Amino acid sequence: MIAFVVAVADNGVIGRDNQLIWHLPADLRHFKELTLGHPIVMGRRTFESIGRPLPKRTNIVVTRHPEWQAEGCTVAYSVPMALELARQQDEQVFIIGGAEIYRQALAAADTIYLTEVHHSFAGDVSFPEINSNEWRETTRERHEPDEKHAYAFSFVTLQKR
């Protein structure tokens, strides 16, 4: 199974200046619970925004730069190559960004673990449009703002029809 893990603002924004815009500890925990022990696929800029390989996961970084390397990461030169490398490790593969990697992998994805951040933000990176005829919502769990979360958010699971 190929799954996306992504947090998206109401207006489709997923980042600004190669960074997350919001801080939602529950979303970070959710991300970790989903991906721990599985291969994760990300673009080079996403990796650089994280700044290190995520522990207890096979980190596969997609880049067009043949000389690029990072300790603790496997390098792939295309999304199909990254998916093949990931599938050699585990049947469960997680795509974690950025926008171009999501766009290229959308046709291959089976599941989207979406955190809807119920607020609009200025940003320079947006999640690709999801065709509602191709995806169905299977779960939704809403969370209201609290002392640790400035914005309401929902954990939503989408399955390909």
N, C-alpha and C. Protein backbone atom coordinates (compact mmCIF):
# COMPACT_ATOMS: atom_id res chain seq x y z
N MET A 1 0.84 -1.18 0.00
CA MET A 1 0.00 0.00 0.00
C MET A 1 0.88 1.24 0.00
N ILE A 2 0.50 2.19 -0.80
CA ILE A 2 1.19 3.47 -0.85
C ILE A 2 0.26 4.52 -0.26
N ALA A 3 0.73 5.18 0.80
CA ALA A 3 -0.09 6.16 1.51
C ALA A 3 0.61 7.49 1.57
N PHE A 4 -0.17 8.55 1.45
CA PHE A 4 0.32 9.90 1.69
C PHE A 4 0.07 10.23 3.15
N VAL A 5 0.95 10.99 3.75
CA VAL A 5 0.70 11.61 5.05
C VAL A 5 0.94 13.10 4.82
N VAL A 6 -0.10 13.91 5.06
CA VAL A 6 0.00 15.32 4.75
C VAL A 6 -0.94 16.13 5.63
N ALA A 7 -0.50 17.32 6.01
CA ALA A 7 -1.35 18.28 6.70
C ALA A 7 -1.59 19.44 5.73
N VAL A 8 -2.87 19.79 5.56
CA VAL A 8 -3.27 20.79 4.57
C VAL A 8 -4.19 21.82 5.21
N ALA A 9 -3.89 23.09 4.98
CA ALA A 9 -4.75 24.17 5.48
C ALA A 9 -6.03 24.22 4.64
N ASP A 10 -7.03 24.93 5.15
CA ASP A 10 -8.31 25.07 4.45
C ASP A 10 -8.14 25.56 3.01
N ASN A 11 -7.15 26.39 2.76
CA ASN A 11 -6.93 26.94 1.42
C ASN A 11 -5.93 26.13 0.60
N GLY A 12 -5.59 24.90 1.04
CA GLY A 12 -4.73 24.01 0.27
C GLY A 12 -3.25 24.15 0.54
N VAL A 13 -2.86 25.13 1.34
CA VAL A 13 -1.44 25.38 1.62
C VAL A 13 -0.87 24.27 2.50
N ILE A 14 0.37 23.84 2.16
CA ILE A 14 1.08 22.86 3.00
C ILE A 14 2.40 23.39 3.54
N GLY A 15 2.85 24.55 3.06
CA GLY A 15 4.11 25.07 3.57
C GLY A 15 4.43 26.46 3.05
N ARG A 16 5.47 27.03 3.66
CA ARG A 16 5.97 28.35 3.25
C ARG A 16 7.46 28.39 3.55
N ASP A 17 8.22 28.86 2.58
CA ASP A 17 9.68 28.97 2.75
C ASP A 17 10.30 27.65 3.20
N ASN A 18 9.82 26.55 2.63
CA ASN A 18 10.33 25.20 2.91
C ASN A 18 10.16 24.80 4.38
N GLN A 19 9.11 25.31 5.01
CA GLN A 19 8.83 24.98 6.41
C GLN A 19 7.34 24.74 6.61
N LEU A 20 7.01 24.01 7.67
CA LEU A 20 5.63 23.93 8.11
C LEU A 20 5.25 25.28 8.68
N ILE A 21 3.99 25.63 8.56
CA ILE A 21 3.53 26.94 9.03
C ILE A 21 2.96 26.86 10.44
N TRP A 22 2.36 25.75 10.77
CA TRP A 22 1.67 25.58 12.06
C TRP A 22 2.40 24.55 12.90
N HIS A 23 2.11 24.57 14.19
CA HIS A 23 2.67 23.57 15.11
C HIS A 23 1.50 22.89 15.83
N LEU A 24 1.28 21.63 15.48
CA LEU A 24 0.20 20.84 16.08
C LEU A 24 0.81 19.55 16.63
N PRO A 25 1.13 19.52 17.92
CA PRO A 25 1.78 18.34 18.49
C PRO A 25 1.03 17.03 18.23
N ALA A 26 -0.29 17.06 18.26
CA ALA A 26 -1.06 15.83 18.01
C ALA A 26 -0.84 15.34 16.58
N ASP A 27 -0.69 16.27 15.64
CA ASP A 27 -0.43 15.88 14.25
C ASP A 27 0.96 15.26 14.13
N LEU A 28 1.94 15.80 14.82
CA LEU A 28 3.28 15.23 14.79
C LEU A 28 3.28 13.81 15.37
N ARG A 29 2.55 13.61 16.46
CA ARG A 29 2.42 12.26 17.05
C ARG A 29 1.74 11.31 16.07
N HIS A 30 0.68 11.77 15.45
CA HIS A 30 -0.08 10.97 14.47
C HIS A 30 0.85 10.55 13.33
N PHE A 31 1.63 11.50 12.80
CA PHE A 31 2.59 11.22 11.74
C PHE A 31 3.57 10.13 12.18
N LYS A 32 4.11 10.27 13.37
CA LYS A 32 5.08 9.30 13.88
C LYS A 32 4.45 7.92 14.04
N GLU A 33 3.24 7.87 14.62
CA GLU A 33 2.56 6.58 14.81
C GLU A 33 2.32 5.88 13.48
N LEU A 34 1.95 6.62 12.46
CA LEU A 34 1.69 6.03 11.15
C LEU A 34 2.96 5.51 10.50
N THR A 35 4.01 6.30 10.53
CA THR A 35 5.19 6.02 9.70
C THR A 35 6.28 5.19 10.37
N LEU A 36 6.29 5.12 11.69
CA LEU A 36 7.35 4.42 12.40
C LEU A 36 7.49 2.98 11.90
N GLY A 37 8.71 2.60 11.56
CA GLY A 37 8.99 1.25 11.12
C GLY A 37 8.77 1.00 9.64
N HIS A 38 8.36 2.02 8.90
CA HIS A 38 8.08 1.88 7.48
C HIS A 38 8.95 2.81 6.65
N PRO A 39 9.12 2.50 5.37
CA PRO A 39 9.85 3.43 4.50
C PRO A 39 9.05 4.71 4.27
N ILE A 40 9.76 5.82 4.25
CA ILE A 40 9.16 7.11 3.92
C ILE A 40 9.88 7.67 2.70
N VAL A 41 9.09 8.25 1.80
CA VAL A 41 9.63 8.83 0.57
C VAL A 41 9.36 10.32 0.61
N MET A 42 10.40 11.10 0.32
CA MET A 42 10.26 12.56 0.34
C MET A 42 11.18 13.17 -0.70
N GLY A 43 10.87 14.39 -1.08
CA GLY A 43 11.76 15.14 -1.95
C GLY A 43 12.94 15.69 -1.17
N ARG A 44 13.95 16.10 -1.91
CA ARG A 44 15.17 16.62 -1.29
C ARG A 44 14.89 17.86 -0.44
N ARG A 45 14.06 18.77 -0.93
CA ARG A 45 13.79 19.98 -0.15
C ARG A 45 13.03 19.66 1.13
N THR A 46 12.14 18.68 1.08
CA THR A 46 11.46 18.26 2.30
C THR A 46 12.47 17.69 3.29
N PHE A 47 13.38 16.85 2.79
CA PHE A 47 14.41 16.31 3.68
C PHE A 47 15.23 17.45 4.29
N GLU A 48 15.63 18.41 3.46
CA GLU A 48 16.44 19.51 3.98
C GLU A 48 15.68 20.36 5.00
N SER A 49 14.36 20.47 4.85
CA SER A 49 13.59 21.22 5.84
C SER A 49 13.51 20.47 7.17
N ILE A 50 13.52 19.14 7.11
CA ILE A 50 13.53 18.33 8.34
C ILE A 50 14.93 18.38 8.97
N GLY A 51 15.94 18.31 8.12
CA GLY A 51 17.31 18.49 8.59
C GLY A 51 18.05 17.23 9.00
N ARG A 52 17.37 16.11 8.99
CA ARG A 52 18.01 14.85 9.39
C ARG A 52 17.11 13.69 8.99
N PRO A 53 17.67 12.48 8.88
CA PRO A 53 16.81 11.32 8.63
C PRO A 53 15.89 11.09 9.84
N LEU A 54 14.67 10.71 9.58
CA LEU A 54 13.75 10.41 10.68
C LEU A 54 14.07 9.01 11.20
N PRO A 55 14.21 8.88 12.51
CA PRO A 55 14.65 7.60 13.09
C PRO A 55 13.62 6.48 12.93
N LYS A 56 14.16 5.26 12.90
CA LYS A 56 13.37 4.03 12.86
C LYS A 56 12.47 3.96 11.63
N ARG A 57 12.94 4.57 10.53
CA ARG A 57 12.27 4.52 9.25
C ARG A 57 13.35 4.50 8.17
N THR A 58 13.09 3.82 7.06
CA THR A 58 13.96 3.93 5.91
C THR A 58 13.62 5.24 5.22
N ASN A 59 14.57 6.15 5.15
CA ASN A 59 14.38 7.47 4.54
C ASN A 59 14.86 7.42 3.10
N ILE A 60 13.93 7.58 2.16
CA ILE A 60 14.26 7.60 0.73
C ILE A 60 14.00 9.00 0.22
N VAL A 61 15.05 9.60 -0.32
CA VAL A 61 14.98 10.99 -0.78
C VAL A 61 15.08 11.03 -2.30
N VAL A 62 14.11 11.68 -2.92
CA VAL A 62 14.09 11.82 -4.37
C VAL A 62 14.77 13.14 -4.74
N THR A 63 15.73 13.04 -5.63
CA THR A 63 16.45 14.23 -6.11
C THR A 63 16.87 14.02 -7.55
N ARG A 64 17.00 15.12 -8.28
CA ARG A 64 17.53 15.07 -9.65
C ARG A 64 19.05 15.25 -9.65
N HIS A 65 19.63 15.55 -8.51
CA HIS A 65 21.07 15.83 -8.42
C HIS A 65 21.84 14.53 -8.17
N PRO A 66 22.56 14.02 -9.18
CA PRO A 66 23.22 12.72 -9.04
C PRO A 66 24.30 12.67 -7.97
N GLU A 67 24.85 13.81 -7.59
CA GLU A 67 25.91 13.81 -6.57
C GLU A 67 25.38 13.98 -5.16
N TRP A 68 24.08 14.24 -5.02
CA TRP A 68 23.52 14.52 -3.69
C TRP A 68 23.52 13.25 -2.84
N GLN A 69 23.91 13.39 -1.58
CA GLN A 69 23.90 12.29 -0.62
C GLN A 69 23.59 12.86 0.75
N ALA A 70 23.05 12.02 1.61
CA ALA A 70 22.85 12.38 3.01
C ALA A 70 23.00 11.10 3.83
N GLU A 71 23.78 11.18 4.86
CA GLU A 71 23.99 10.03 5.73
C GLU A 71 22.66 9.56 6.29
N GLY A 72 22.43 8.24 6.23
CA GLY A 72 21.21 7.67 6.77
C GLY A 72 20.05 7.67 5.79
N CYS A 73 20.30 8.09 4.54
CA CYS A 73 19.24 8.14 3.53
C CYS A 73 19.61 7.32 2.31
N THR A 74 18.60 6.79 1.67
CA THR A 74 18.74 6.17 0.37
C THR A 74 18.31 7.20 -0.66
N VAL A 75 19.08 7.35 -1.72
CA VAL A 75 18.79 8.34 -2.75
C VAL A 75 18.10 7.65 -3.93
N ALA A 76 17.05 8.30 -4.44
CA ALA A 76 16.36 7.84 -5.65
C ALA A 76 16.31 9.02 -6.61
N TYR A 77 16.33 8.72 -7.90
CA TYR A 77 16.37 9.78 -8.90
C TYR A 77 15.02 10.00 -9.58
N SER A 78 13.99 9.30 -9.11
CA SER A 78 12.63 9.49 -9.62
C SER A 78 11.67 8.91 -8.59
N VAL A 79 10.41 9.33 -8.68
CA VAL A 79 9.40 8.77 -7.78
C VAL A 79 9.22 7.27 -8.02
N PRO A 80 9.12 6.79 -9.28
CA PRO A 80 9.01 5.34 -9.47
C PRO A 80 10.18 4.56 -8.87
N MET A 81 11.40 5.09 -9.01
CA MET A 81 12.57 4.44 -8.41
C MET A 81 12.44 4.41 -6.89
N ALA A 82 12.00 5.52 -6.30
CA ALA A 82 11.83 5.58 -4.84
C ALA A 82 10.79 4.56 -4.37
N LEU A 83 9.68 4.46 -5.10
CA LEU A 83 8.63 3.50 -4.71
C LEU A 83 9.13 2.07 -4.82
N GLU A 84 9.90 1.78 -5.84
CA GLU A 84 10.45 0.44 -6.00
C GLU A 84 11.42 0.12 -4.85
N LEU A 85 12.29 1.06 -4.52
CA LEU A 85 13.21 0.84 -3.39
C LEU A 85 12.44 0.63 -2.09
N ALA A 86 11.40 1.42 -1.89
CA ALA A 86 10.60 1.31 -0.66
C ALA A 86 9.88 -0.03 -0.59
N ARG A 87 9.31 -0.47 -1.71
CA ARG A 87 8.57 -1.74 -1.72
C ARG A 87 9.49 -2.93 -1.47
N GLN A 88 10.77 -2.79 -1.77
CA GLN A 88 11.71 -3.86 -1.46
C GLN A 88 11.90 -4.01 0.04
N GLN A 89 11.59 -2.96 0.80
CA GLN A 89 11.73 -2.95 2.25
C GLN A 89 10.45 -3.39 2.97
N ASP A 90 9.30 -2.96 2.43
CA ASP A 90 8.03 -3.12 3.16
C ASP A 90 6.88 -2.92 2.17
N GLU A 91 5.78 -3.59 2.39
CA GLU A 91 4.60 -3.38 1.54
C GLU A 91 3.93 -2.05 1.84
N GLN A 92 4.12 -1.52 3.04
CA GLN A 92 3.53 -0.24 3.44
C GLN A 92 4.56 0.86 3.22
N VAL A 93 4.24 1.80 2.34
CA VAL A 93 5.14 2.90 1.99
C VAL A 93 4.41 4.21 2.25
N PHE A 94 5.11 5.18 2.83
CA PHE A 94 4.52 6.49 3.10
C PHE A 94 5.22 7.57 2.30
N ILE A 95 4.45 8.38 1.59
CA ILE A 95 4.95 9.56 0.89
C ILE A 95 4.71 10.73 1.83
N ILE A 96 5.76 11.51 2.12
CA ILE A 96 5.60 12.58 3.11
C ILE A 96 5.87 13.98 2.55
N GLY A 97 6.00 14.10 1.24
CA GLY A 97 6.13 15.43 0.63
C GLY A 97 7.39 15.59 -0.17
N GLY A 98 7.52 16.71 -0.77
CA GLY A 98 6.65 17.85 -0.84
C GLY A 98 5.65 17.76 -1.97
N ALA A 99 5.18 18.94 -2.37
CA ALA A 99 4.07 19.05 -3.31
C ALA A 99 4.36 18.33 -4.62
N GLU A 100 5.55 18.48 -5.16
CA GLU A 100 5.86 17.83 -6.44
C GLU A 100 5.89 16.31 -6.30
N ILE A 101 6.40 15.81 -5.20
CA ILE A 101 6.41 14.36 -4.97
C ILE A 101 4.97 13.86 -4.83
N TYR A 102 4.12 14.59 -4.09
CA TYR A 102 2.71 14.22 -3.99
C TYR A 102 2.07 14.18 -5.38
N ARG A 103 2.34 15.20 -6.19
CA ARG A 103 1.75 15.25 -7.54
C ARG A 103 2.16 14.04 -8.37
N GLN A 104 3.45 13.73 -8.32
CA GLN A 104 3.95 12.62 -9.14
C GLN A 104 3.47 11.26 -8.65
N ALA A 105 3.21 11.13 -7.35
CA ALA A 105 2.83 9.83 -6.78
C ALA A 105 1.32 9.65 -6.63
N LEU A 106 0.54 10.66 -6.92
CA LEU A 106 -0.90 10.60 -6.65
C LEU A 106 -1.58 9.41 -7.32
N ALA A 107 -1.24 9.12 -8.55
CA ALA A 107 -1.88 8.01 -9.27
C ALA A 107 -1.55 6.66 -8.62
N ALA A 108 -0.39 6.55 -7.96
CA ALA A 108 0.02 5.28 -7.34
C ALA A 108 -0.53 5.11 -5.93
N ALA A 109 -1.01 6.18 -5.32
CA ALA A 109 -1.43 6.12 -3.91
C ALA A 109 -2.75 5.38 -3.75
N ASP A 110 -2.86 4.67 -2.62
CA ASP A 110 -4.08 3.96 -2.25
C ASP A 110 -4.84 4.68 -1.14
N THR A 111 -4.08 5.36 -0.28
CA THR A 111 -4.63 5.96 0.94
C THR A 111 -4.01 7.34 1.14
N ILE A 112 -4.81 8.27 1.67
CA ILE A 112 -4.28 9.56 2.08
C ILE A 112 -4.66 9.77 3.54
N TYR A 113 -3.64 9.88 4.39
CA TYR A 113 -3.85 10.26 5.79
C TYR A 113 -3.70 11.77 5.84
N LEU A 114 -4.82 12.45 5.87
CA LEU A 114 -4.88 13.88 5.72
C LEU A 114 -5.21 14.53 7.06
N THR A 115 -4.39 15.50 7.45
CA THR A 115 -4.75 16.35 8.58
C THR A 115 -5.25 17.65 7.98
N GLU A 116 -6.54 17.91 8.15
CA GLU A 116 -7.12 19.17 7.70
C GLU A 116 -6.92 20.19 8.81
N VAL A 117 -6.16 21.24 8.52
CA VAL A 117 -5.95 22.31 9.48
C VAL A 117 -7.01 23.36 9.18
N HIS A 118 -7.92 23.57 10.12
CA HIS A 118 -9.09 24.42 9.88
C HIS A 118 -8.75 25.90 10.05
N HIS A 119 -7.92 26.37 9.13
CA HIS A 119 -7.49 27.76 9.10
C HIS A 119 -6.83 27.96 7.74
N SER A 120 -6.85 29.16 7.22
CA SER A 120 -6.15 29.48 5.97
C SER A 120 -4.85 30.21 6.29
N PHE A 121 -3.83 29.92 5.51
CA PHE A 121 -2.51 30.49 5.73
C PHE A 121 -1.95 30.98 4.41
N ALA A 122 -1.10 32.01 4.49
CA ALA A 122 -0.30 32.41 3.33
C ALA A 122 0.81 31.38 3.20
N GLY A 123 1.04 30.93 1.99
CA GLY A 123 2.08 29.95 1.77
C GLY A 123 2.50 29.93 0.32
N ASP A 124 3.58 29.19 0.04
CA ASP A 124 4.06 29.10 -1.33
C ASP A 124 4.03 27.68 -1.88
N VAL A 125 3.48 26.74 -1.12
CA VAL A 125 3.38 25.35 -1.56
C VAL A 125 1.98 24.85 -1.21
N SER A 126 1.33 24.24 -2.20
CA SER A 126 -0.03 23.72 -2.00
C SER A 126 -0.09 22.24 -2.36
N PHE A 127 -1.05 21.56 -1.73
CA PHE A 127 -1.29 20.15 -2.01
C PHE A 127 -2.05 20.05 -3.33
N PRO A 128 -1.77 19.03 -4.15
CA PRO A 128 -2.50 18.90 -5.41
C PRO A 128 -4.00 18.68 -5.18
N GLU A 129 -4.78 19.10 -6.13
CA GLU A 129 -6.24 18.94 -6.08
C GLU A 129 -6.59 17.44 -6.04
N ILE A 130 -7.49 17.10 -5.12
CA ILE A 130 -7.96 15.71 -5.01
C ILE A 130 -9.32 15.61 -5.69
N ASN A 131 -9.45 14.68 -6.62
CA ASN A 131 -10.71 14.46 -7.32
C ASN A 131 -11.62 13.62 -6.42
N SER A 132 -12.71 14.22 -5.96
CA SER A 132 -13.61 13.53 -5.03
C SER A 132 -14.29 12.31 -5.66
N ASN A 133 -14.28 12.21 -6.99
CA ASN A 133 -14.83 11.01 -7.65
C ASN A 133 -13.87 9.83 -7.54
N GLU A 134 -12.60 10.11 -7.26
CA GLU A 134 -11.61 9.05 -7.16
C GLU A 134 -11.30 8.62 -5.74
N TRP A 135 -11.73 9.43 -4.75
CA TRP A 135 -11.40 9.18 -3.35
C TRP A 135 -12.65 9.22 -2.50
N ARG A 136 -12.70 8.37 -1.47
CA ARG A 136 -13.82 8.42 -0.53
C ARG A 136 -13.27 8.52 0.89
N GLU A 137 -13.96 9.31 1.68
CA GLU A 137 -13.57 9.47 3.08
C GLU A 137 -14.04 8.26 3.87
N THR A 138 -13.13 7.67 4.66
CA THR A 138 -13.50 6.49 5.46
C THR A 138 -13.48 6.78 6.96
N THR A 139 -12.69 7.76 7.39
CA THR A 139 -12.70 8.14 8.81
C THR A 139 -12.47 9.63 8.93
N ARG A 140 -12.98 10.19 10.03
CA ARG A 140 -12.78 11.61 10.36
C ARG A 140 -12.82 11.75 11.87
N GLU A 141 -11.82 12.45 12.41
CA GLU A 141 -11.74 12.69 13.85
C GLU A 141 -11.38 14.16 14.06
N ARG A 142 -12.33 14.95 14.54
CA ARG A 142 -12.12 16.39 14.70
C ARG A 142 -11.54 16.70 16.08
N HIS A 143 -10.64 17.68 16.11
CA HIS A 143 -10.03 18.15 17.35
C HIS A 143 -10.17 19.67 17.39
N GLU A 144 -10.62 20.18 18.53
CA GLU A 144 -10.79 21.62 18.70
C GLU A 144 -9.50 22.23 19.23
N PRO A 145 -9.34 23.55 19.07
CA PRO A 145 -8.15 24.20 19.63
C PRO A 145 -8.08 23.99 21.14
N ASP A 146 -6.87 23.95 21.66
CA ASP A 146 -6.67 23.84 23.11
C ASP A 146 -5.35 24.54 23.46
N GLU A 147 -4.86 24.32 24.67
CA GLU A 147 -3.65 25.03 25.10
C GLU A 147 -2.41 24.66 24.28
N LYS A 148 -2.42 23.49 23.60
CA LYS A 148 -1.27 23.07 22.80
C LYS A 148 -1.50 23.22 21.29
N HIS A 149 -2.74 23.48 20.91
CA HIS A 149 -3.10 23.52 19.49
C HIS A 149 -3.89 24.79 19.20
N ALA A 150 -3.27 25.73 18.49
CA ALA A 150 -3.90 27.02 18.21
C ALA A 150 -5.06 26.93 17.23
N TYR A 151 -5.11 25.85 16.45
CA TYR A 151 -6.13 25.72 15.41
C TYR A 151 -6.88 24.40 15.56
N ALA A 152 -8.14 24.41 15.18
CA ALA A 152 -8.89 23.16 15.07
C ALA A 152 -8.31 22.38 13.90
N PHE A 153 -8.40 21.06 13.99
CA PHE A 153 -7.90 20.20 12.91
C PHE A 153 -8.67 18.89 12.94
N SER A 154 -8.62 18.18 11.82
CA SER A 154 -9.27 16.88 11.71
C SER A 154 -8.32 15.89 11.07
N PHE A 155 -8.28 14.69 11.64
CA PHE A 155 -7.58 13.57 11.02
C PHE A 155 -8.58 12.89 10.11
N VAL A 156 -8.27 12.82 8.83
CA VAL A 156 -9.18 12.26 7.83
C VAL A 156 -8.43 11.18 7.06
N THR A 157 -9.09 10.05 6.83
CA THR A 157 -8.52 9.01 5.97
C THR A 157 -9.33 8.95 4.70
N LEU A 158 -8.61 9.02 3.58
CA LEU A 158 -9.24 8.89 2.26
C LEU A 158 -8.71 7.62 1.62
N GLN A 159 -9.60 6.85 1.01
CA GLN A 159 -9.24 5.63 0.29
C GLN A 159 -9.58 5.82 -1.19
N LYS A 160 -8.71 5.32 -2.04
CA LYS A 160 -8.99 5.38 -3.48
C LYS A 160 -10.20 4.49 -3.76
N ARG A 161 -11.11 4.99 -4.57
CA ARG A 161 -12.31 4.21 -4.95
C ARG A 161 -11.96 3.06 -5.86
